[in-house]
Amino acid sequence: MENAVSVNQLVKNFVLKKRDGLRWSSTQVKAVDGITLAIPKGQSVAFIGPNGAGKSTTIKMLTGILHPTSGDATVLGCIPWKERTRLARRIGVVFGQRSQLWYHLPPRDTFELLSKIYEIKRDLFESRRDMLIERFQLGEFLDTPVRKLSLGQRMRAEVACSLLHGPQVIFLDEPTIGLDVIARQELRDLVREWNQENGVTVFLTSHDAGDIQHVAKRVIVINHGRVVLDDKVSRVRRQYLREKVLSVKYADTPESITLEGVKTLKESGHAFKFEVDTLAVSIERVMTEIMRIGTVVDITIEDPPLEEIIAHIYSAPRVDAGEEEPEEEESEEGAT
Amino acid sequence: MNWLTSYLNLAGAYIKINTKSLLAYRGAFISQMVAMFINDFVWIAFWCLFFTRFPVVKGWGVNDVITLWAIAASGFGLAHMVMGNALMLPGIIMKGELDSWLLYPRAVLPHLLLGRSSASSWGDALFGIVVYAVFVKPDLPHFCLFLALICSVAVLFVGFSVFTGSLAFFMGSADSVSTQLRIAMITFSTYPSPIFQGFVKILLFTLIPAMFVSHLPVSALRHMSMTEALYSFAGALAVLIAGVIMFYTGLGRYESGNLMEMRG
């Protein structure tokens, strides 16, 4: 499949100036340290990492805002920092902390202005605008000044604005920041629908595990400016989920469970919560034992939250230059 | 040609949306405009009083000073009415706010400049035109040349603001330097040009190009001289080109607000 985004050994250094008395000294800080990745057209990718990992710097290079220190990248066949204006017509960008809506005016006016900026023909503009109004349910507040909108409404309008010119790739930089649970869910659904129905490539950064889980099929984790993991979201969950949590409700008091790798986390009446180490014992074996010791009324098997997995990946130590990063090898499968 | 039409359309769209945005707070907008009009008018009153005591200063009379103020105020006003972000450029660069402008399929500088309208500049622009029409009472050719010179001065002010604002790419915190230079430009632009001689005059034709506001346009209007008018346009264009070169040279150094400075 053709790639929407290709990045090869991308490096960005920043100059850190420091004053020591009357003297200034400067040192180079590596914000992005040789990132290589490929994103096929139509894929939805979560690009995550702790603060200062190099996510925003990478996005800024991929959208043509920043020039890299070295390395190559193409987005839809364009070199972003050399063909910025050409690329800008084909990508959409949403910064959760930066608005392109006019604060004192209704979203309708921003739509009008964007049609002039992107030079969209009037009839095409009107049909796209009306379709976005319907899909993003903007009708009720289309003529309300942006300052009077809730954050959820504003973000819906932001994303709709970034889709007005029909981009093939959309970069979303923490789009759900500050949103409540419902607004967050609505926005995730909209982005996912847009990806699935319109084939738009989604490049999402977020600190919210829910965004990653609901929107992305693939997750790329960067830390210290390097890719430390690149795989399918589902595989990441499986791979990093050694433990599963089983909540079991019995009809009456069961016998005690004595399997290696099974720990009772909580016991309340006839309800039990077990933690199972799947490397020590198979789920099948545990299930058989659970059924044997009593009459089961209800049972649920849960994975630990994605947050825990991400925190585990983030906490991995930095690999020095020249050393292999085993996680990256797994990316081949996840990337396809 | 298509490029020009496209950018004129864009300018039209921005003028419309900027005006709408200012009118969202009609009272605040009108009061700022009126306050600037009065502020400019106080200066004219001062010069009128001055010229009742000293009727001629190195060949300049009260009408010349009124013409000067009319050109300077309306040129400055027009510049920042249409391209209000010229005044905000150092802050925009320093805070990494260029990012948003770099995401659009437009040449970043003209697009960025069009993105804002300064409310008080509307007062300046209005003041200049009213004062020239009411006090100087020009005939039609003079008034047409006056309007053309306003555009020239507007280009000059935008070019100068871009040049000084772009220092932020090289100096980091250039807000105060840029403001000081702009104030110097405005100050020297609003005094009769004959009072500046020698080195200062050279300075005002080069580093602080106030002579292209206070000397050549006034002289062009006084003598209906197309040559001096053309020199004014050429000077304004040169300053604009210098500003554009400075901006795009600096843009390569733009670090999206990530240039970190620490006190040791």
XYZ file of C-alpha atoms in Angstrom:
600
model
C 0.000 0.000 0.000
C 1.197 3.503 -0.806
C 2.485 5.463 2.140
C 0.882 8.711 3.245
C 3.818 9.503 5.511
C 7.396 8.270 5.168
C 10.084 9.328 7.578
C 13.702 8.276 7.399
C 16.264 9.028 10.109
C 14.685 12.370 10.963
C 16.729 14.451 13.384
C 16.011 17.838 14.930
C 18.408 19.587 17.242
C 17.617 22.743 19.130
C 20.104 25.198 20.511
C 19.952 25.595 24.249
C 21.472 28.881 25.328
C 22.680 29.250 28.848
C 24.120 32.283 30.559
C 26.855 31.823 33.080
C 27.589 35.243 34.540
C 28.428 37.442 31.567
C 29.208 34.555 29.266
C 26.729 32.783 27.054
C 27.245 29.196 26.098
C 25.134 27.101 23.805
C 24.585 23.388 23.600
C 22.670 21.249 21.142
C 19.628 19.413 22.438
C 18.310 16.503 20.397
C 14.526 16.796 20.282
C 14.133 14.150 17.586
C 16.855 11.578 17.276
C 16.645 9.566 14.054
C 12.986 8.661 13.740
C 12.095 6.254 10.929
C 8.524 5.240 10.182
C 6.020 4.698 7.389
C 2.272 5.198 7.537
C 0.146 3.738 4.737
C -2.696 5.812 3.310
C -5.913 5.504 5.267
C -4.320 4.235 8.474
C -5.076 5.752 11.863
C -1.984 6.073 14.004
C -1.521 7.207 17.567
C 1.824 8.911 18.031
C 2.414 9.032 21.728
C 5.146 9.727 24.217
C 5.777 11.548 27.482
C 6.209 15.319 27.582
C 9.391 16.354 25.802
C 9.622 13.086 23.872
C 9.658 14.870 20.505
C 6.050 14.337 19.359
C 5.190 17.948 18.602
C 8.571 18.594 17.006
C 8.001 15.619 14.694
C 4.517 16.860 13.778
C 5.916 20.326 13.133
C 8.482 18.884 10.736
C 5.857 16.740 9.018
C 3.605 19.756 8.499
C 6.398 22.001 7.217
C 6.615 24.293 10.236
C 10.143 23.260 11.165
C 13.149 22.283 9.088
C 14.904 19.133 10.304
C 18.574 19.111 11.172
C 18.986 15.993 9.035
C 16.997 13.125 7.587
C 14.183 12.843 5.068
C 10.422 12.861 5.215
C 7.603 12.926 2.723
C 3.929 13.477 3.374
C 1.697 12.592 0.409
C 4.809 12.711 -1.744
C 5.752 16.259 -0.657
C 8.818 17.196 1.343
C 7.003 19.234 4.004
C 9.595 21.944 4.678
C 10.300 22.438 0.958
C 6.762 22.148 -0.417
C 4.863 23.625 2.498
C 2.114 25.454 0.607
C 1.490 22.525 -1.774
C 1.266 20.140 1.159
C -0.943 22.475 3.206
C -3.741 22.093 0.646
C -3.729 18.325 1.234
C -3.400 18.043 5.000
C -5.465 19.213 7.933
C -4.028 20.083 11.328
C -5.767 20.494 14.668
C -3.836 21.711 17.673
C -5.819 21.128 20.846
C -4.294 24.195 22.426
C -4.443 26.474 19.397
C -7.568 27.584 17.683
C -8.101 28.575 14.102
C -11.610 29.797 14.881
C -12.174 33.532 15.260
C -12.888 34.016 18.919
C -15.436 36.833 18.647
C -17.199 35.522 15.548
C -19.390 32.497 14.852
C -17.846 29.385 13.244
C -19.740 30.222 10.032
C -17.407 33.213 9.451
C -14.302 31.062 9.901
C -15.682 28.629 7.328
C -16.122 31.534 4.907
C -12.582 32.771 5.497
C -11.107 29.289 5.108
C -12.847 28.939 1.755
C -10.900 32.018 0.590
C -7.627 30.852 2.126
C -7.885 27.440 0.443
C -9.509 28.922 -2.682
C -12.382 26.451 -2.629
C -14.950 26.985 -5.379
C -18.201 28.371 -4.005
C -20.482 25.433 -4.802
C -17.942 22.882 -3.585
C -17.396 24.919 -0.422
C -21.122 25.124 0.286
C -21.692 21.408 -0.193
C -18.689 20.473 2.002
C -19.627 22.980 4.672
C -23.207 21.729 4.803
C -22.037 18.123 4.977
C -19.627 18.937 7.837
C -22.345 20.885 9.660
C -24.556 17.832 9.497
C -21.895 15.250 10.376
C -20.409 17.276 13.218
C -23.807 18.598 14.359
C -22.699 22.206 14.195
C -26.081 23.606 13.146
C -27.222 24.572 16.627
C -24.222 26.818 17.291
C -23.032 27.753 13.808
C -24.065 31.375 14.310
C -22.967 31.676 17.947
C -19.708 33.523 18.646
C -16.930 31.052 19.439
C -16.312 32.670 22.837
C -19.773 31.480 23.906
C -19.278 27.848 22.853
C -18.437 25.006 25.190
C -15.011 23.452 24.719
C -16.599 20.350 23.213
C -18.535 22.398 20.651
C -15.434 24.407 19.846
C -13.332 21.318 19.230
C -16.010 19.828 16.962
C -15.954 23.048 14.976
C -12.120 23.032 14.954
C -11.964 19.530 13.506
C -14.704 20.347 10.969
C -12.739 23.441 9.866
C -9.619 21.373 9.360
C -11.587 19.035 7.062
C -13.207 21.751 4.939
C -10.616 21.614 2.167
C -10.814 17.820 1.939
C -7.411 16.831 3.369
C -6.030 13.337 2.816
C -4.050 13.322 6.050
C -5.173 14.885 9.300
C -2.782 15.632 12.160
C -4.471 15.906 15.533
C -2.289 17.201 18.340
C -4.040 16.469 21.633
C -7.506 17.229 20.288
C -9.358 16.027 23.378
C -7.368 18.003 25.918
C -9.681 19.525 28.527
C -12.838 17.884 27.155
C -15.348 16.117 29.376
C -16.074 12.404 28.940
C -19.026 12.850 26.582
C -17.396 15.498 24.391
C -14.283 13.355 24.241
C -16.242 10.309 23.145
C -18.150 12.307 20.507
C -14.950 13.662 19.036
C -13.284 10.240 19.001
C -16.294 8.758 17.201
C -16.249 11.523 14.606
C -12.549 11.134 13.887
C -12.857 7.350 13.679
C -15.838 7.593 11.329
C -13.993 10.052 9.143
C -11.022 7.721 8.963
C -13.110 4.657 8.169
C -15.655 6.174 5.799
C -13.529 8.740 3.975
C -10.184 6.952 4.081
C -8.421 9.948 5.639
C -5.087 9.064 7.241
C -5.162 10.049 10.916
C -2.027 10.978 12.825
C -3.023 11.513 16.425
C -1.038 12.564 19.439
C -2.632 12.332 22.826
C -1.901 11.580 26.442
C -5.304 9.985 26.761
C -5.263 6.207 26.440
C -8.952 6.313 25.471
C -8.158 8.351 22.362
C -5.567 5.824 21.303
C -7.828 2.878 22.001
C -10.888 4.286 20.227
C -9.335 6.089 17.289
C -6.074 4.359 16.371
C -5.292 0.955 14.955
C -1.567 1.408 15.338
C 0.491 3.014 18.060
C 3.933 4.530 17.735
C 5.562 5.360 21.039
C 8.448 7.773 21.078
C 10.653 8.631 23.975
C 13.868 10.645 24.135
C 13.295 11.528 20.470
C 13.307 7.908 19.283
C 10.718 5.351 18.319
C 10.611 2.849 21.169
C 7.589 0.923 19.999
C 5.610 0.667 16.788
C 2.818 -1.875 16.657
C -0.901 -2.505 16.417
C -2.814 -1.210 19.436
C -4.360 -4.652 19.942
C -0.950 -6.361 19.832
C 0.510 -3.881 22.275
C -2.257 -4.673 24.684
C -1.744 -8.407 24.302
C 2.025 -8.241 24.425
C 2.208 -6.080 27.482
C -0.688 -7.694 29.256
C 0.873 -10.337 31.339
C -1.764 -9.957 33.919
C -5.502 -10.231 33.500
C -8.082 -9.393 36.101
C -10.967 -11.832 36.593
C -14.060 -10.737 38.490
C -16.156 -13.752 39.486
C -19.489 -13.918 41.283
C -20.503 -17.266 42.788
C -23.935 -18.497 43.787
C -22.565 -19.551 47.200
C -19.234 -19.661 48.995
C -16.693 -21.482 46.782
C -13.670 -23.507 47.753
C -10.422 -21.585 47.883
C -8.325 -21.390 44.722
C -4.760 -22.630 44.958
C -3.285 -22.218 41.498
C 0.207 -20.875 40.928
C 0.034 -17.468 39.203
C -3.396 -16.620 40.595
C -3.670 -13.997 43.304
C -6.852 -12.978 45.087
C -7.033 -9.199 44.935
C -10.397 -8.692 46.589
C -13.031 -10.819 48.295
C -16.477 -9.604 49.219
C -19.205 -12.121 50.078
C -19.509 -14.394 47.077
C -17.642 -12.001 44.755
C -13.932 -12.403 44.053
C -11.355 -10.490 42.058
C -8.362 -12.526 40.898
C -5.173 -11.365 39.203
C -3.820 -13.957 36.795
C -0.234 -14.083 35.570
C -0.753 -15.579 32.105
C 2.893 -16.545 31.819
C 2.620 -18.759 34.911
C -0.764 -20.259 34.156
C -3.088 -20.298 31.155
C -6.453 -18.556 31.284
C -8.084 -21.825 30.228
C -6.624 -23.607 33.249
C -7.777 -20.803 35.568
C -11.276 -20.813 34.091
C -11.569 -24.576 34.603
C -10.489 -24.184 38.220
C -12.907 -21.294 38.795
C -15.790 -23.381 37.447
C -14.731 -26.350 39.526
C -14.659 -24.617 42.905
C -18.218 -23.274 42.764
C -21.315 -22.329 40.747
C -20.483 -19.218 38.752
C -23.231 -16.598 38.394
C -21.215 -13.959 36.555
C -17.680 -13.555 35.270
C -15.687 -10.798 33.527
C -12.119 -10.835 32.270
C -10.407 -7.477 32.024
C -7.107 -6.196 30.733
C -5.218 -3.687 32.812
C -5.904 -0.135 31.574
C -3.868 1.058 28.562
C -2.482 3.804 30.768
C -0.535 1.197 32.704
C 0.929 -0.253 29.538
C 1.927 3.155 28.255
C 3.466 4.085 31.593
C 5.449 0.850 31.468
C 6.755 1.633 27.962
C 7.602 5.230 28.890
C 9.574 4.104 31.880
C 11.911 2.013 29.717
C 15.472 3.358 29.948
C 16.985 5.329 27.092
C 18.918 3.266 24.575
C 22.208 4.927 23.670
C 23.228 5.578 20.096
C 24.513 2.500 18.323
C 22.506 0.081 20.435
C 19.695 -1.901 18.873
C 16.149 -1.229 19.904
C 14.421 -4.608 19.950
C 10.921 -3.102 19.978
C 11.488 -1.454 16.632
C 11.970 -4.819 14.955
C 8.419 -5.732 15.843
C 7.181 -2.681 14.025
C 7.364 -4.326 10.619
C 4.264 -6.351 11.315
C 2.435 -3.590 13.056
C 3.071 -1.155 10.303
C 1.224 -3.088 7.680
C -1.796 37.960 -12.346
C -3.711 35.032 -10.852
C -1.476 35.288 -7.820
C -2.336 38.969 -7.415
C -6.075 38.390 -7.830
C -5.939 35.538 -5.351
C -4.165 37.661 -2.727
C -6.457 40.640 -3.327
C -9.408 38.305 -2.730
C -7.729 37.061 0.424
C -7.087 40.654 1.569
C -10.760 41.441 0.931
C -11.844 38.421 2.985
C -9.552 39.418 5.858
C -10.675 43.067 5.820
C -14.255 41.824 6.020
C -13.661 39.370 8.867
C -11.362 41.751 10.785
C -13.989 44.493 10.579
C -16.682 42.081 11.744
C -14.459 41.011 14.615
C -13.807 44.616 15.677
C -17.510 45.427 15.421
C -18.329 42.522 17.725
C -17.424 45.017 20.455
C -18.750 48.106 18.730
C -18.381 50.422 21.753
C -14.753 49.506 22.386
C -13.907 49.820 18.712
C -15.511 53.240 18.285
C -13.988 54.587 21.501
C -10.490 53.486 20.421
C -10.986 55.045 17.029
C -12.277 58.314 18.499
C -9.505 58.403 21.122
C -6.848 58.104 18.420
C -8.557 60.779 16.334
C -8.519 63.149 19.306
C -4.924 62.278 20.158
C -3.805 63.148 16.627
C -5.921 66.276 16.669
C -4.226 67.530 19.840
C -0.928 67.471 17.947
C -2.415 69.461 15.099
C -3.746 71.986 17.620
C -0.259 72.207 19.124
C 1.337 72.853 15.727
C -1.307 75.461 14.877
C -0.469 77.311 18.098
C 3.232 77.004 17.323
C 2.822 78.469 13.856
C 0.794 81.433 15.125
C 3.967 82.345 17.093
C 6.527 81.304 14.394
C 4.721 81.387 11.011
C 7.576 79.823 9.019
C 10.110 77.176 10.103
C 12.838 76.706 7.503
C 10.354 77.289 4.705
C 7.549 75.211 6.222
C 4.195 76.730 7.093
C 1.270 75.349 9.051
C -0.275 73.760 5.940
C 2.892 71.747 5.338
C 2.810 70.403 8.873
C -0.881 69.562 8.574
C -0.116 67.796 5.277
C 2.723 65.940 6.969
C 0.481 64.808 9.831
C -2.287 63.885 7.424
C 0.045 61.707 5.345
C 1.839 60.141 8.310
C -1.329 59.403 10.284
C -3.403 58.057 7.421
C -0.443 56.087 5.997
C 0.255 54.536 9.394
C -3.479 53.983 9.917
C -4.031 52.325 6.545
C -1.006 50.078 7.078
C -2.230 48.681 10.365
C -5.913 48.733 9.527
C -5.210 46.228 6.774
C -2.055 44.581 8.087
C -2.377 44.958 11.835
C -0.151 42.004 12.610
C 2.848 44.042 11.410
C 2.817 45.644 14.864
C 2.597 42.270 16.610
C 5.331 40.533 14.637
C 8.059 40.319 17.328
C 5.625 38.776 19.809
C 4.271 36.347 17.226
C 7.789 35.155 16.394
C 8.941 34.999 20.002
C 5.923 33.047 21.231
C 6.092 30.562 18.371
C 2.745 31.730 17.021
C 3.959 31.564 13.438
C 3.054 27.859 13.528
C -0.597 28.514 12.782
C 0.253 30.684 9.774
C 2.677 28.137 8.382
C -0.102 25.564 8.143
C -2.003 27.422 5.435
C -1.311 27.177 1.709
C -0.374 30.835 1.470
C 2.809 32.883 1.456
C 3.314 33.216 5.182
C 4.225 36.916 5.426
C 1.332 38.578 3.557
C -1.110 36.109 5.066
C 0.153 36.696 8.583
C 0.128 40.489 8.167
C -3.480 40.465 6.965
C -4.595 38.434 9.971
C -5.420 41.349 12.234
C -6.698 44.897 12.154
C -5.638 47.465 14.729
C -8.705 49.332 16.032
C -6.883 52.579 16.822
C -5.400 52.664 13.315
C -8.864 53.290 11.965
C -8.792 56.567 13.943
C -5.403 57.486 12.434
C -6.566 56.765 8.885
C -9.784 58.685 9.296
C -8.024 61.586 10.983
C -5.487 62.012 8.177
C -8.054 62.117 5.414
C -10.474 64.408 7.283
C -7.766 66.835 8.361
C -6.265 67.060 4.892
C -9.650 67.608 3.256
C -10.894 70.119 5.843
C -7.767 72.165 6.626
C -5.696 72.020 3.446
C -8.725 71.991 1.111
C -6.941 70.321 -1.818
C -8.142 70.307 -5.424
C -8.844 66.946 -7.068
C -5.313 66.276 -8.465
C -3.745 67.070 -5.078
C -6.243 64.844 -3.309
C -5.590 61.971 -5.727
C -1.845 62.317 -5.256
C -2.412 62.489 -1.495
C -4.300 59.169 -1.605
C -1.519 57.581 -3.668
C 1.095 58.847 -1.208
C -0.882 57.454 1.713
C -0.568 54.021 0.089
C 3.158 54.576 -0.379
C 3.594 55.567 3.284
C 1.480 52.573 4.352
C 3.803 50.254 2.415
C 6.770 51.982 4.059
C 5.379 51.533 7.574
C 4.522 47.875 6.945
C 8.002 47.267 5.506
C 9.654 48.973 8.472
C 7.539 47.068 11.014
C 8.361 43.790 9.247
C 12.063 44.663 9.204
C 12.210 45.598 12.883
C 9.837 42.810 13.942
C 11.938 40.212 12.132
C 14.852 41.055 14.438
C 13.107 38.637 16.810
C 14.327 35.755 14.640
C 17.909 36.781 15.335
C 17.736 38.327 18.796
C 15.061 36.236 20.478
C 13.494 38.941 22.587
C 13.265 41.870 20.160
C 10.015 43.348 21.374
C 11.480 46.428 23.034
C 14.092 47.083 20.327
C 11.428 46.822 17.676
C 9.081 49.117 19.590
C 11.840 51.698 20.138
C 12.724 51.719 16.452
C 9.076 52.063 15.489
C 8.589 54.932 17.915
C 11.704 56.619 16.520
C 10.293 56.206 13.014
C 6.941 57.720 14.005
C 8.586 60.558 15.927
C 10.925 61.565 13.113
C 8.069 61.208 10.623
C 5.966 63.840 12.337
C 8.414 66.758 12.526
C 9.184 69.150 9.661
C 11.971 67.537 7.659
C 14.096 70.712 7.135
C 15.021 70.779 10.825
C 17.106 67.613 10.325
C 20.448 68.143 8.640
C 23.759 66.377 8.052
C 24.242 62.947 9.599
C 20.732 62.839 11.030
C 19.315 63.465 7.554
C 21.347 60.553 6.166
C 20.089 58.413 9.031
C 16.517 59.391 8.215
C 16.929 58.346 4.624
C 18.428 54.980 5.579
C 18.175 53.294 8.967
C 15.067 55.136 10.111
C 13.552 56.062 6.748
C 11.307 58.844 8.049
C 12.209 61.157 5.166
C 10.034 58.998 2.908
C 7.133 60.114 5.091
C 7.994 63.641 6.163
C 10.072 65.030 3.310
C 9.424 63.527 -0.120
C 5.631 63.089 0.032
C 5.069 66.592 1.469
C 7.360 68.103 -1.123
C 5.665 66.082 -3.880
C 2.285 67.436 -2.830
C 3.541 70.979 -2.401
C 5.078 71.087 -5.900
C 2.787 68.473 -7.498
C 6.058 66.758 -8.378
C 5.709 63.307 -9.871
C 9.464 62.799 -9.573
C 9.383 63.253 -5.820
C 6.276 61.093 -5.627
C 8.129 58.368 -7.520
C 11.091 58.691 -5.143
C 8.638 58.226 -2.274
C 7.212 55.076 -3.863
C 10.702 53.768 -4.629
C 11.824 54.383 -1.030
C 8.741 52.650 0.356
C 9.283 49.700 -1.953
C 12.949 49.458 -0.959
C 12.020 49.373 2.744
C 9.364 46.734 2.062
C 11.832 44.595 0.128
C 14.368 44.939 2.956
C 11.668 43.872 5.426
C 10.639 40.880 3.314
C 14.264 39.747 2.900
C 14.845 40.137 6.624
C 11.709 38.121 7.434
C 12.395 35.228 5.084
C 16.066 35.099 6.085
C 14.984 34.915 9.694
C 12.250 32.356 9.017
C 14.924 29.702 8.375
C 15.969 30.203 12.002
C 12.431 29.905 13.351
C 12.297 27.367 16.118
C 8.616 27.408 16.835
C 9.103 28.896 20.257
C 11.445 26.135 21.320
C 14.569 28.228 21.601
C 15.264 27.898 25.301
C 17.145 30.532 27.258
C 18.184 30.137 30.846
C 19.757 32.365 33.452
C 22.791 30.700 34.901
